[in-house]
Amino acid sequence: MRIYQAHDYHEMSRKAANIISAQMIMKPDAVLGLATGSTPLGIYRQLIDWYHKGDLDFAEIRSVNLDEYKGLSADNPQSYAYFMRANLFSQVNIRPENIYIPNGLEEDIEKECLRYNSIIRGLGGIDLQLLGIGTNGHIGFNEPGEAFETETHCVRLSQDTIRANARFFDSMEDVPKHAYSTGIKNIMQAKSILLAASGEAKAEALYQALCGPISPAVPASILQLHNNVYIVADEGAFSLFRERGKRIG
Ligand code: GLP
């Protein structure tokens, strides 16, 4: 595990974007596992900037998103498909046919999960998986307590997650209760993983993920077992390491 500390959100975003751009330069048709949430926004802005400067090319890149709310269509502004279009895809030269996101409108759960798993397999697996982390240690929408062996599945979102994500909706009641998410198994099969975290709200989750026992109670703790993980986080997210006397990196 390689751990990089950044001063603040801006620096965290640049460092993480550098790791993604290195992957894109080394393998122009890389399969990127992409994430949503506020954490990757700065990373995407940086990638867009480098694309506009001619330093990055998305023409051959394939992307597989981690998750999608069940029940939301791709043109619903709260959907992750919409988020990805608005914050990255519409601003770079990625080909629409190379973009994969779970279909939130598919009612047949088994069918959608099989479809998505076979897409990932058909692409030859994920080269670099970008992750944020939930305040309860979730990655993607893999909530505490779920089995590590899971592939794409339909998740019942925890109250913590619904509360944390309510800021993007008019009210807590509007947050969908279910989501499709790739599983821990899909994530762990990625050739490399980049977890980004910012701010004190993530400090406990990050501390437990990296220093605590490996347990489904903290889904991100499984990353301790992957042999090619980059952690990029800012001082806020690392604040408990300092308080508890743990070395960073
Ligand atoms: C959601 C997403 C996760 C993301 C998490 C944290 O639950 N499914 O992929 O990591 O939120 O989001 P944020 O970066 O906004 O804190």
mmCIF file of C-alpha atoms and ligand atoms in Angstrom:
data_model
loop_
_atom_site.group_PDB
_atom_site.id
_atom_site.type_symbol
_atom_site.label_atom_id
_atom_site.label_comp_id
_atom_site.label_asym_id
_atom_site.label_seq_id
_atom_site.Cartn_x
_atom_site.Cartn_y
_atom_site.Cartn_z
ATOM 1 C CA MET A 1 0.000 0.000 0.000
ATOM 2 C CA ARG A 2 1.385 3.409 -0.967
ATOM 3 C CA ILE A 3 0.094 6.258 1.142
ATOM 4 C CA TYR A 4 0.367 9.895 0.094
ATOM 5 C CA GLN A 5 -0.601 12.787 2.290
ATOM 6 C CA ALA A 6 -1.727 16.020 0.707
ATOM 7 C CA HIS A 7 -2.104 19.345 2.433
ATOM 8 C CA ASP A 8 -5.681 20.009 1.350
ATOM 9 C CA TYR A 9 -8.444 18.960 -1.037
ATOM 10 C CA HIS A 10 -6.838 20.749 -3.986
ATOM 11 C CA GLU A 11 -3.495 19.005 -3.548
ATOM 12 C CA MET A 12 -5.194 15.661 -2.883
ATOM 13 C CA SER A 13 -7.083 16.056 -6.163
ATOM 14 C CA ARG A 14 -3.931 16.811 -8.141
ATOM 15 C CA LYS A 15 -1.990 13.891 -6.682
ATOM 16 C CA ALA A 16 -4.843 11.472 -7.332
ATOM 17 C CA ALA A 17 -5.325 12.839 -10.860
ATOM 18 C CA ASN A 18 -1.616 12.291 -11.475
ATOM 19 C CA ILE A 19 -1.964 8.609 -10.633
ATOM 20 C CA ILE A 20 -4.936 8.273 -13.002
ATOM 21 C CA SER A 21 -3.151 10.141 -15.780
ATOM 22 C CA ALA A 22 -0.071 7.928 -15.381
ATOM 23 C CA GLN A 23 -2.344 4.912 -15.900
ATOM 24 C CA MET A 24 -3.916 6.532 -18.983
ATOM 25 C CA ILE A 25 -0.551 7.358 -20.498
ATOM 26 C CA MET A 26 0.877 3.895 -19.841
ATOM 27 C CA LYS A 27 -2.241 2.197 -21.216
ATOM 28 C CA PRO A 28 -4.307 4.458 -23.504
ATOM 29 C CA ASP A 29 -7.171 1.922 -23.601
ATOM 30 C CA ALA A 30 -7.168 1.368 -19.837
ATOM 31 C CA VAL A 31 -10.344 0.321 -18.064
ATOM 32 C CA LEU A 32 -10.943 2.915 -15.349
ATOM 33 C CA GLY A 33 -13.298 2.111 -12.500
ATOM 34 C CA LEU A 34 -14.853 5.469 -11.660
ATOM 35 C CA ALA A 35 -16.594 6.833 -8.599
ATOM 36 C CA THR A 36 -19.061 9.566 -7.734
ATOM 37 C CA GLY A 37 -19.516 11.795 -4.690
ATOM 38 C CA SER A 38 -17.868 15.100 -3.816
ATOM 39 C CA THR A 39 -14.413 13.584 -3.323
ATOM 40 C CA PRO A 40 -13.605 12.853 -6.999
ATOM 41 C CA LEU A 41 -14.937 16.187 -8.310
ATOM 42 C CA GLY A 42 -11.552 17.931 -8.002
ATOM 43 C CA ILE A 43 -9.825 14.925 -9.565
ATOM 44 C CA TYR A 44 -12.185 15.060 -12.549
ATOM 45 C CA ARG A 45 -11.676 18.828 -12.895
ATOM 46 C CA GLN A 46 -7.919 18.259 -13.025
ATOM 47 C CA LEU A 47 -8.211 15.492 -15.626
ATOM 48 C CA ILE A 48 -10.451 17.734 -17.757
ATOM 49 C CA ASP A 49 -7.890 20.519 -17.508
ATOM 50 C CA TRP A 50 -5.065 18.246 -18.646
ATOM 51 C CA TYR A 51 -7.285 16.944 -21.451
ATOM 52 C CA HIS A 52 -7.874 20.513 -22.658
ATOM 53 C CA LYS A 53 -4.144 21.183 -22.544
ATOM 54 C CA GLY A 54 -3.586 18.166 -24.784
ATOM 55 C CA ASP A 55 -1.832 16.112 -22.112
ATOM 56 C CA LEU A 56 -4.517 13.430 -21.793
ATOM 57 C CA ASP A 57 -6.568 11.502 -24.298
ATOM 58 C CA PHE A 58 -9.759 9.599 -23.460
ATOM 59 C CA ALA A 59 -10.375 8.331 -27.017
ATOM 60 C CA GLU A 60 -9.642 4.694 -26.168
ATOM 61 C CA ILE A 61 -10.399 4.754 -22.438
ATOM 62 C CA ARG A 62 -13.135 2.469 -21.154
ATOM 63 C CA SER A 63 -14.920 3.378 -17.925
ATOM 64 C CA VAL A 64 -16.960 1.287 -15.536
ATOM 65 C CA ASN A 65 -18.777 3.113 -12.763
ATOM 66 C CA LEU A 66 -19.061 1.666 -9.306
ATOM 67 C CA ASP A 67 -22.712 2.175 -8.647
ATOM 68 C CA GLU A 68 -26.091 3.718 -9.442
ATOM 69 C CA TYR A 69 -29.236 4.441 -7.455
ATOM 70 C CA LYS A 70 -31.995 1.961 -8.173
ATOM 71 C CA GLY A 71 -35.043 3.667 -9.645
ATOM 72 C CA LEU A 72 -33.282 6.709 -11.106
ATOM 73 C CA SER A 73 -32.973 7.174 -14.859
ATOM 74 C CA ALA A 74 -29.769 8.425 -16.484
ATOM 75 C CA ASP A 75 -31.378 11.821 -17.110
ATOM 76 C CA ASN A 76 -32.382 12.333 -13.478
ATOM 77 C CA PRO A 77 -29.957 14.997 -12.148
ATOM 78 C CA GLN A 78 -29.476 12.941 -8.957
ATOM 79 C CA SER A 79 -28.423 9.814 -10.833
ATOM 80 C CA TYR A 80 -24.786 8.867 -10.984
ATOM 81 C CA ALA A 81 -25.043 8.566 -14.773
ATOM 82 C CA TYR A 82 -26.029 12.249 -14.881
ATOM 83 C CA PHE A 83 -23.252 13.152 -12.411
ATOM 84 C CA MET A 84 -20.618 11.449 -14.541
ATOM 85 C CA ARG A 85 -21.860 13.123 -17.724
ATOM 86 C CA ALA A 86 -21.945 16.551 -16.106
ATOM 87 C CA ASN A 87 -18.643 16.317 -14.255
ATOM 88 C CA LEU A 88 -16.437 14.368 -16.644
ATOM 89 C CA PHE A 89 -17.751 12.574 -19.693
ATOM 90 C CA SER A 90 -19.316 15.557 -21.499
ATOM 91 C CA GLN A 91 -16.050 17.472 -21.160
ATOM 92 C CA VAL A 92 -13.568 14.945 -22.541
ATOM 93 C CA ASN A 93 -13.363 12.791 -25.674
ATOM 94 C CA ILE A 94 -14.438 9.485 -24.126
ATOM 95 C CA ARG A 95 -16.662 7.507 -26.523
ATOM 96 C CA PRO A 96 -20.241 6.985 -25.267
ATOM 97 C CA GLU A 97 -20.024 3.293 -26.208
ATOM 98 C CA ASN A 98 -17.059 2.915 -23.846
ATOM 99 C CA ILE A 99 -18.991 4.159 -20.793
ATOM 100 C CA TYR A 100 -20.620 1.620 -18.498
ATOM 101 C CA ILE A 101 -22.868 2.417 -15.517
ATOM 102 C CA PRO A 102 -25.417 0.126 -13.855
ATOM 103 C CA ASN A 103 -28.912 0.700 -15.227
ATOM 104 C CA GLY A 104 -30.898 2.161 -12.336
ATOM 105 C CA LEU A 105 -34.160 1.544 -14.158
ATOM 106 C CA GLU A 106 -33.702 -2.202 -14.529
ATOM 107 C CA GLU A 107 -36.260 -3.858 -12.248
ATOM 108 C CA ASP A 108 -34.849 -7.341 -12.723
ATOM 109 C CA ILE A 109 -32.050 -7.312 -10.175
ATOM 110 C CA GLU A 110 -30.515 -10.625 -11.131
ATOM 111 C CA LYS A 111 -30.466 -9.723 -14.806
ATOM 112 C CA GLU A 112 -28.804 -6.341 -14.199
ATOM 113 C CA CYS A 113 -26.167 -7.761 -11.856
ATOM 114 C CA LEU A 114 -25.268 -10.545 -14.293
ATOM 115 C CA ARG A 115 -25.136 -8.043 -17.142
ATOM 116 C CA TYR A 116 -22.806 -5.711 -15.260
ATOM 117 C CA ASN A 117 -20.494 -8.466 -14.036
ATOM 118 C CA SER A 118 -20.174 -9.807 -17.535
ATOM 119 C CA ILE A 119 -19.351 -6.318 -18.867
ATOM 120 C CA ILE A 120 -16.485 -6.033 -16.389
ATOM 121 C CA ARG A 121 -15.263 -9.517 -17.266
ATOM 122 C CA GLY A 122 -15.614 -8.821 -21.002
ATOM 123 C CA LEU A 123 -13.432 -5.726 -20.662
ATOM 124 C CA GLY A 124 -10.716 -7.902 -19.140
ATOM 125 C CA GLY A 125 -11.175 -6.450 -15.653
ATOM 126 C CA ILE A 126 -10.498 -3.015 -14.242
ATOM 127 C CA ASP A 127 -6.987 -1.559 -14.522
ATOM 128 C CA LEU A 128 -7.382 1.230 -11.982
ATOM 129 C CA GLN A 129 -10.321 1.532 -9.609
ATOM 130 C CA LEU A 130 -10.928 4.972 -8.110
ATOM 131 C CA LEU A 131 -12.727 4.942 -4.756
ATOM 132 C CA GLY A 132 -14.030 7.443 -2.273
ATOM 133 C CA ILE A 133 -14.962 6.288 1.207
ATOM 134 C CA GLY A 134 -18.233 6.688 3.073
ATOM 135 C CA THR A 135 -18.237 7.983 6.653
ATOM 136 C CA ASN A 136 -19.136 4.429 7.721
ATOM 137 C CA GLY A 137 -16.235 2.950 5.734
ATOM 138 C CA HIS A 138 -18.278 1.926 2.710
ATOM 139 C CA ILE A 139 -16.724 1.740 -0.749
ATOM 140 C CA GLY A 140 -18.978 1.953 -3.783
ATOM 141 C CA PHE A 141 -22.232 1.193 -2.012
ATOM 142 C CA ASN A 142 -20.834 -1.820 -0.164
ATOM 143 C CA GLU A 143 -22.260 -1.151 3.255
ATOM 144 C CA PRO A 144 -20.878 -2.458 6.564
ATOM 145 C CA GLY A 145 -21.754 -6.082 7.173
ATOM 146 C CA GLU A 146 -21.899 -7.261 3.567
ATOM 147 C CA ALA A 147 -19.884 -10.296 2.534
ATOM 148 C CA PHE A 148 -16.493 -9.572 0.973
ATOM 149 C CA GLU A 149 -17.141 -12.174 -1.765
ATOM 150 C CA THR A 150 -19.977 -10.178 -3.335
ATOM 151 C CA GLU A 151 -20.010 -9.092 -6.981
ATOM 152 C CA THR A 152 -22.494 -6.592 -8.459
ATOM 153 C CA HIS A 153 -25.619 -6.653 -6.331
ATOM 154 C CA CYS A 154 -28.558 -4.556 -5.210
ATOM 155 C CA VAL A 155 -27.885 -2.927 -1.837
ATOM 156 C CA ARG A 156 -30.288 -1.621 0.754
ATOM 157 C CA LEU A 157 -28.630 1.652 1.750
ATOM 158 C CA SER A 158 -27.875 2.171 5.420
ATOM 159 C CA GLN A 159 -29.409 5.088 7.330
ATOM 160 C CA ASP A 160 -25.890 6.601 7.655
ATOM 161 C CA THR A 161 -25.480 6.609 3.896
ATOM 162 C CA ILE A 162 -28.974 7.940 3.246
ATOM 163 C CA ARG A 163 -28.295 10.746 5.740
ATOM 164 C CA ALA A 164 -24.863 11.534 4.233
ATOM 165 C CA ASN A 165 -26.202 11.589 0.675
ATOM 166 C CA ALA A 166 -29.373 13.542 1.516
ATOM 167 C CA ARG A 167 -27.475 16.764 0.795
ATOM 168 C CA PHE A 168 -27.838 16.060 -2.920
ATOM 169 C CA PHE A 169 -31.637 15.645 -2.649
ATOM 170 C CA ASP A 170 -34.518 17.894 -1.545
ATOM 171 C CA SER A 171 -35.065 15.770 1.563
ATOM 172 C CA MET A 172 -33.990 12.511 3.152
ATOM 173 C CA GLU A 173 -37.213 10.893 1.934
ATOM 174 C CA ASP A 174 -36.166 11.547 -1.652
ATOM 175 C CA VAL A 175 -32.923 9.541 -1.357
ATOM 176 C CA PRO A 176 -33.456 6.164 -3.035
ATOM 177 C CA LYS A 177 -33.343 3.291 -0.554
ATOM 178 C CA HIS A 178 -31.598 0.891 -2.907
ATOM 179 C CA ALA A 179 -28.680 0.998 -5.304
ATOM 180 C CA TYR A 180 -26.854 -1.261 -7.681
ATOM 181 C CA SER A 181 -23.220 -1.543 -6.696
ATOM 182 C CA THR A 182 -20.252 -3.507 -7.876
ATOM 183 C CA GLY A 183 -19.145 -5.729 -5.018
ATOM 184 C CA ILE A 184 -16.007 -5.948 -2.940
ATOM 185 C CA LYS A 185 -14.954 -8.893 -5.098
ATOM 186 C CA ASN A 186 -15.132 -6.782 -8.280
ATOM 187 C CA ILE A 187 -13.197 -4.002 -6.564
ATOM 188 C CA MET A 188 -10.521 -6.353 -5.222
ATOM 189 C CA GLN A 189 -10.050 -7.876 -8.682
ATOM 190 C CA ALA A 190 -8.975 -4.482 -10.064
ATOM 191 C CA LYS A 191 -5.284 -4.477 -10.945
ATOM 192 C CA SER A 192 -4.750 -1.313 -8.938
ATOM 193 C CA ILE A 193 -6.890 0.767 -6.614
ATOM 194 C CA LEU A 194 -6.759 4.454 -5.754
ATOM 195 C CA LEU A 195 -8.681 5.570 -2.684
ATOM 196 C CA ALA A 196 -9.091 9.305 -2.211
ATOM 197 C CA ALA A 197 -10.323 10.942 0.976
ATOM 198 C CA SER A 198 -10.648 14.506 2.169
ATOM 199 C CA GLY A 199 -11.724 16.206 5.350
ATOM 200 C CA GLU A 200 -12.151 15.334 9.004
ATOM 201 C CA ALA A 201 -15.549 13.738 8.378
ATOM 202 C CA LYS A 202 -13.610 10.857 6.792
ATOM 203 C CA ALA A 203 -10.904 10.627 9.477
ATOM 204 C CA GLU A 204 -12.434 7.800 11.519
ATOM 205 C CA ALA A 205 -13.385 5.763 8.447
ATOM 206 C CA LEU A 206 -9.903 6.159 6.957
ATOM 207 C CA TYR A 207 -8.208 5.315 10.246
ATOM 208 C CA GLN A 208 -10.316 2.170 10.709
ATOM 209 C CA ALA A 209 -9.828 1.165 7.070
ATOM 210 C CA LEU A 210 -6.043 1.359 7.218
ATOM 211 C CA CYS A 211 -5.209 0.638 10.868
ATOM 212 C CA GLY A 212 -8.161 -1.388 12.136
ATOM 213 C CA PRO A 213 -8.901 -5.092 11.739
ATOM 214 C CA ILE A 214 -9.933 -6.366 8.318
ATOM 215 C CA SER A 215 -13.636 -6.827 8.783
ATOM 216 C CA PRO A 216 -16.895 -6.473 6.829
ATOM 217 C CA ALA A 217 -17.841 -3.964 9.554
ATOM 218 C CA VAL A 218 -15.487 -1.553 7.727
ATOM 219 C CA PRO A 219 -15.711 -2.523 4.047
ATOM 220 C CA ALA A 220 -12.679 -0.423 3.035
ATOM 221 C CA SER A 221 -10.479 -2.413 5.442
ATOM 222 C CA ILE A 222 -10.300 -5.194 2.825
ATOM 223 C CA LEU A 223 -7.974 -2.921 0.832
ATOM 224 C CA GLN A 224 -5.212 -3.884 3.277
ATOM 225 C CA LEU A 225 -5.133 -7.221 1.423
ATOM 226 C CA HIS A 226 -4.743 -5.808 -2.091
ATOM 227 C CA ASN A 227 -1.185 -5.631 -3.358
ATOM 228 C CA ASN A 228 -1.474 -2.483 -5.439
ATOM 229 C CA VAL A 229 -3.307 0.237 -3.546
ATOM 230 C CA TYR A 230 -2.681 3.973 -3.500
ATOM 231 C CA ILE A 231 -4.210 6.049 -0.743
ATOM 232 C CA VAL A 232 -4.276 9.798 -1.308
ATOM 233 C CA ALA A 233 -5.806 11.841 1.475
ATOM 234 C CA ASP A 234 -5.462 15.295 2.940
ATOM 235 C CA GLU A 235 -4.526 16.423 6.438
ATOM 236 C CA GLY A 236 -8.137 16.469 7.604
ATOM 237 C CA ALA A 237 -8.709 12.876 6.560
ATOM 238 C CA PHE A 238 -5.429 11.836 8.229
ATOM 239 C CA SER A 239 -6.047 13.837 11.412
ATOM 240 C CA LEU A 240 -6.679 10.787 13.605
ATOM 241 C CA PHE A 241 -3.405 9.179 12.515
ATOM 242 C CA ARG A 242 -1.561 12.097 14.065
ATOM 243 C CA GLU A 243 -3.759 12.157 17.179
ATOM 244 C CA ARG A 244 -3.300 8.436 17.723
ATOM 245 C CA GLY A 245 0.430 8.458 16.985
ATOM 246 C CA LYS A 246 0.306 6.378 13.773
ATOM 247 C CA ARG A 247 2.843 6.936 11.009
ATOM 248 C CA ILE A 248 1.414 7.904 7.637
ATOM 249 C CA GLY A 249 3.021 5.942 4.814
HETATM 250 C C1 GLP B 1 -21.529 7.557 -2.056
HETATM 251 C C2 GLP B 1 -20.881 6.775 -3.190
HETATM 252 C C3 GLP B 1 -19.477 6.356 -2.837
HETATM 253 C C4 GLP B 1 -18.707 7.541 -2.288
HETATM 254 C C5 GLP B 1 -19.373 8.028 -1.022
HETATM 255 C C6 GLP B 1 -18.649 9.183 -0.378
HETATM 256 O O1 GLP B 1 -22.139 6.763 -1.119
HETATM 257 N N1 GLP B 1 -21.627 5.605 -3.538
HETATM 258 O O2 GLP B 1 -18.844 5.833 -3.999
HETATM 259 O O3 GLP B 1 -17.381 7.177 -2.013
HETATM 260 O O4 GLP B 1 -20.681 8.453 -1.374
HETATM 261 O O5 GLP B 1 -19.028 10.371 -1.015
HETATM 262 P P1 GLP B 1 -18.331 11.769 -0.838
HETATM 263 O O6 GLP B 1 -17.097 11.702 -1.664
HETATM 264 O O7 GLP B 1 -19.316 12.753 -1.382
HETATM 265 O O8 GLP B 1 -18.062 11.951 0.593
#
